[in-house]
C-alpha atoms as a PDB file:
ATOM      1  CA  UNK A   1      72.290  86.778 129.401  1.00  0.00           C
ATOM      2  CA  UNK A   2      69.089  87.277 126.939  1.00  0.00           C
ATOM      3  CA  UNK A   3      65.730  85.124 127.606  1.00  0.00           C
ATOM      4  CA  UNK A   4      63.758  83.967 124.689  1.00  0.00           C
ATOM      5  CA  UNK A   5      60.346  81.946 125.088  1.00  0.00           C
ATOM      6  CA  UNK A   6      59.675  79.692 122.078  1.00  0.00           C
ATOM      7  CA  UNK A   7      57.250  77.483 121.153  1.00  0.00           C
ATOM      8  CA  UNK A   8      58.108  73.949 119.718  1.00  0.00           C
ATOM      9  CA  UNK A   9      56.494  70.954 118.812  1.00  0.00           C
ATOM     10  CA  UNK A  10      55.838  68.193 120.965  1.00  0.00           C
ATOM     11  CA  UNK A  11      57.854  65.774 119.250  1.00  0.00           C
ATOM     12  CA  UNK A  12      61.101  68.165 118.953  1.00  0.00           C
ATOM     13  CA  UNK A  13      60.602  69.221 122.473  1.00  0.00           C
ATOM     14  CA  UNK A  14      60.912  64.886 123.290  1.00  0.00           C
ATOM     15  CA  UNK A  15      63.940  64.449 120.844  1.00  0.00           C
ATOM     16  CA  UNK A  16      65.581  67.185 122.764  1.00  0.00           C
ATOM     17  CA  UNK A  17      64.642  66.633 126.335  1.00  0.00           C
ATOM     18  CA  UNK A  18      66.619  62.980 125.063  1.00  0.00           C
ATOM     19  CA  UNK A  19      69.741  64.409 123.389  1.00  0.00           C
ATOM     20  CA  UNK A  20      70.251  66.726 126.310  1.00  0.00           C
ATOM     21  CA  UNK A  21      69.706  63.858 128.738  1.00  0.00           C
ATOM     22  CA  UNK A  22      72.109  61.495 126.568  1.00  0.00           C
ATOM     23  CA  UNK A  23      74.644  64.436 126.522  1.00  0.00           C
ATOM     24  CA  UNK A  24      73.771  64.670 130.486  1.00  0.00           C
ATOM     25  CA  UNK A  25      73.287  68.259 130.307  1.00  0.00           C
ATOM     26  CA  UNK A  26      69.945  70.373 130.932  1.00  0.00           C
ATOM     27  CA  UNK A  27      67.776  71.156 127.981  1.00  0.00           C
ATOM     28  CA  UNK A  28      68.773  74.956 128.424  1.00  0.00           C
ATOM     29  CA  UNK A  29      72.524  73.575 128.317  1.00  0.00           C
ATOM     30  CA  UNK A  30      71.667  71.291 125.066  1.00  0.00           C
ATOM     31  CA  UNK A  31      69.715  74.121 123.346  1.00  0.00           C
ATOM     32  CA  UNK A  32      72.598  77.011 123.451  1.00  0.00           C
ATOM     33  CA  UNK A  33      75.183  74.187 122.227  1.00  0.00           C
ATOM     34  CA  UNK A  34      72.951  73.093 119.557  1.00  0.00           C
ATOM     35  CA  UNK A  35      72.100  77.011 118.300  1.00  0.00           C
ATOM     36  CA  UNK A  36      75.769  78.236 118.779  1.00  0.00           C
ATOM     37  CA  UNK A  37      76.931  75.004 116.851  1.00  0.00           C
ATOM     38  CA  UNK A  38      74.577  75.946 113.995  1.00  0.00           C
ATOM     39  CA  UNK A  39      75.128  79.863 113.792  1.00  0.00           C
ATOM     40  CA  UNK A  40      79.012  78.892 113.684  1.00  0.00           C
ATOM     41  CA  UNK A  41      79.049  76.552 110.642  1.00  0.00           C
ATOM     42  CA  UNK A  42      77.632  79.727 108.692  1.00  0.00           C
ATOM     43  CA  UNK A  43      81.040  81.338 109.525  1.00  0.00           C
ATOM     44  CA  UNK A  44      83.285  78.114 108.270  1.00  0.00           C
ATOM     45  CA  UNK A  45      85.904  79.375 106.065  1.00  0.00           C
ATOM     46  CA  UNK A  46      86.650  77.161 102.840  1.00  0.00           C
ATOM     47  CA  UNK A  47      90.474  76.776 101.568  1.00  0.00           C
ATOM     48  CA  UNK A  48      90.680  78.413  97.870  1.00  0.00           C
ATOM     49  CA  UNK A  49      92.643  76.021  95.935  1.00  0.00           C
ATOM     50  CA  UNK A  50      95.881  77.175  94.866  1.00  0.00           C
ATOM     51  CA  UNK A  51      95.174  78.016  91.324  1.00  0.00           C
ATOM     52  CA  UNK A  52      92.308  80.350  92.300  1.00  0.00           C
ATOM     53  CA  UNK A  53      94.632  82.034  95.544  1.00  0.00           C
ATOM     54  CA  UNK A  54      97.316  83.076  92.913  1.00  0.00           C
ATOM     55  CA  UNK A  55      95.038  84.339  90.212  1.00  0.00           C
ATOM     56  CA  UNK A  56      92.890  86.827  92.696  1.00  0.00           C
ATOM     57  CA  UNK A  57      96.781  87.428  93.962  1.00  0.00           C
ATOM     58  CA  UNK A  58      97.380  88.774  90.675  1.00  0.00           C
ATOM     59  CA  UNK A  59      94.532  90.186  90.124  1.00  0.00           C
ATOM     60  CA  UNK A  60      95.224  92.424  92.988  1.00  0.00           C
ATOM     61  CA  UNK A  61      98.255  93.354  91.916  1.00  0.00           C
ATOM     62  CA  UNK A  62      97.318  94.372  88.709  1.00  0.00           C
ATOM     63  CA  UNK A  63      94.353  96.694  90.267  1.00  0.00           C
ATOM     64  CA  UNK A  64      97.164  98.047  92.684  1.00  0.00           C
ATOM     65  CA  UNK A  65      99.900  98.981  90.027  1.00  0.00           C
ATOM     66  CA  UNK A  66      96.877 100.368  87.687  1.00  0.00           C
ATOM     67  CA  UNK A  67      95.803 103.141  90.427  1.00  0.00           C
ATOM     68  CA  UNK A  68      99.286 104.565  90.551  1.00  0.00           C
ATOM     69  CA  UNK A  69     100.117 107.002  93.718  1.00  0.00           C
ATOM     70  CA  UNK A  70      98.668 110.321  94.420  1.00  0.00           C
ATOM     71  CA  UNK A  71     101.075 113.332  94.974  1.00  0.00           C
ATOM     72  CA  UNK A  72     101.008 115.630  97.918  1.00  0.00           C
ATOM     73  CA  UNK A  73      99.244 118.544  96.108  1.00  0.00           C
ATOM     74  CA  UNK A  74      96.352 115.589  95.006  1.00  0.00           C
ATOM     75  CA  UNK A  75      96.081 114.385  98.787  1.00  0.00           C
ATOM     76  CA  UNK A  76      95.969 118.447  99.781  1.00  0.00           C
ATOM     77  CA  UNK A  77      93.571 119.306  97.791  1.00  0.00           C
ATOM     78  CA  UNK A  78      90.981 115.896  98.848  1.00  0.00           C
ATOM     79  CA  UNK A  79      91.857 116.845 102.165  1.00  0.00           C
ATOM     80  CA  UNK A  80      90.808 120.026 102.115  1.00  0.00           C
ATOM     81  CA  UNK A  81      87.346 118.936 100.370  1.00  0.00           C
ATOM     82  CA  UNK A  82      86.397 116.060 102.611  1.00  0.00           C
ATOM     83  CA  UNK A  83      83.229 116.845 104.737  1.00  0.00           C
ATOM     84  CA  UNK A  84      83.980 116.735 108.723  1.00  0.00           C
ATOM     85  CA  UNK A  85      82.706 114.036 110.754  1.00  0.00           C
ATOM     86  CA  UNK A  86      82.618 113.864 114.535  1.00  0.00           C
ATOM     87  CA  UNK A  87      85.119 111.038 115.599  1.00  0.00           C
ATOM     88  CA  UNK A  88      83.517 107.370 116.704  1.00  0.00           C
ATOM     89  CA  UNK A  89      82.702 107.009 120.379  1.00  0.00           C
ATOM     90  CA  UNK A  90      85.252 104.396 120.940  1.00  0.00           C
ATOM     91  CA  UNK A  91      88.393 107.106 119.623  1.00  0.00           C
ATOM     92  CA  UNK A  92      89.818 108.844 122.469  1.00  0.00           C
ATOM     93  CA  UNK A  93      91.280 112.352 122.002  1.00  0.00           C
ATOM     94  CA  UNK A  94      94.968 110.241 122.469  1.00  0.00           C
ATOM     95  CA  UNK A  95      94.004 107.843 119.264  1.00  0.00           C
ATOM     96  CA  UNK A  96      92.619 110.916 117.683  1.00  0.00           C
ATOM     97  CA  UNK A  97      95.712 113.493 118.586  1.00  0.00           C
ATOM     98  CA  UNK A  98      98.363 110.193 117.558  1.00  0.00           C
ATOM     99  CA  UNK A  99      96.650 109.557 114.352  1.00  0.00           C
ATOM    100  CA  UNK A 100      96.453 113.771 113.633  1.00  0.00           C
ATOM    101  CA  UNK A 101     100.264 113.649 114.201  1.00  0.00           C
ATOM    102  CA  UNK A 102     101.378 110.459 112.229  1.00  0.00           C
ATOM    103  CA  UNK A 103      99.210 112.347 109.040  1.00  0.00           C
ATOM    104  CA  UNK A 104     101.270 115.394 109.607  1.00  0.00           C
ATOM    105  CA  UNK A 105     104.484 113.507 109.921  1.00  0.00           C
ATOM    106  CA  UNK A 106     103.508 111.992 106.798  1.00  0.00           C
ATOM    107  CA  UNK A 107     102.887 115.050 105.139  1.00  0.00           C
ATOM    108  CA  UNK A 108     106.008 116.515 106.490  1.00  0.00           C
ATOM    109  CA  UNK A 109     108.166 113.600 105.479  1.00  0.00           C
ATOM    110  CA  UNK A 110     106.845 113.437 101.192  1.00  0.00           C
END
C-alpha cells in the first residue's frame, strides 16, 4: 500500500469528512472509493451500434484478404533477417523451448 500527502482546501476537506461520515466509513476509506470510482469511468467501454460493428467488420476483412499469405521461402528468409532479442523476464526457458518447437512444427508441417 502507497502513502500520498495532499493538500486540500478547507471546504473540500469538510464536504468529505461529511460524505465519508454519511457513507459511515473513514475519510481514508471515502477517499480511495471516490479516486478508484473516478480512474474507472475513464476505462467505461461504449457499445458501437450495429451499423458501425459490421462496417469496421468488413473493413477488416477486406485489409485481411488484401495482405494475402506469405510462403515458406518469404517467412525463411524474414526469419533469418530479424535482429535477436533476449527473451522477456517473465518467459521461462519451458514457454521459450514450447514456442521454439510449435514454430518448427509449423515449419515442418507447410
Amino acid at each position: 500500500m502507497s502513502r500520498l500527502t495532499v493538500r486540500l482546501p478547507e471546504t473540500l476537506h469538510h464536504q468529505l469528512v461529511r460524505l465519508a461520515q454519511s457513507e459511515g466509513v473513514s475519510l481514508n476509506q471515502y477517499i480511495v472509493y471516490a479516486l478508484t470510482r473516478q480512474v474507472t469511468s475513464a476505462y467505461t467501454v461504449d457499445t458501437l451500434p450495429e451499423t458501425t460493428r459490421d462496417r469496421q467488420k468488413e473493413s477488416f476483412n477486406t485489409l485481411l484478404q488484401n495482405l494475402g499469405q506469405a510462403s515458406s521461402a518469404e517467412i525463411e528468409v524474414v526469419m533469418a533477417e530479424r535482429e535477436p532479442v533476449e527473451p522477456e523476464e517473465s518467459l521461462t526457458s519451458e514457454v521459450i523451448s514450447r514456442l521454439q518447437e510449435h514454430i518448427s512444427n509449423k515449419r515442418l508441417s507447410s
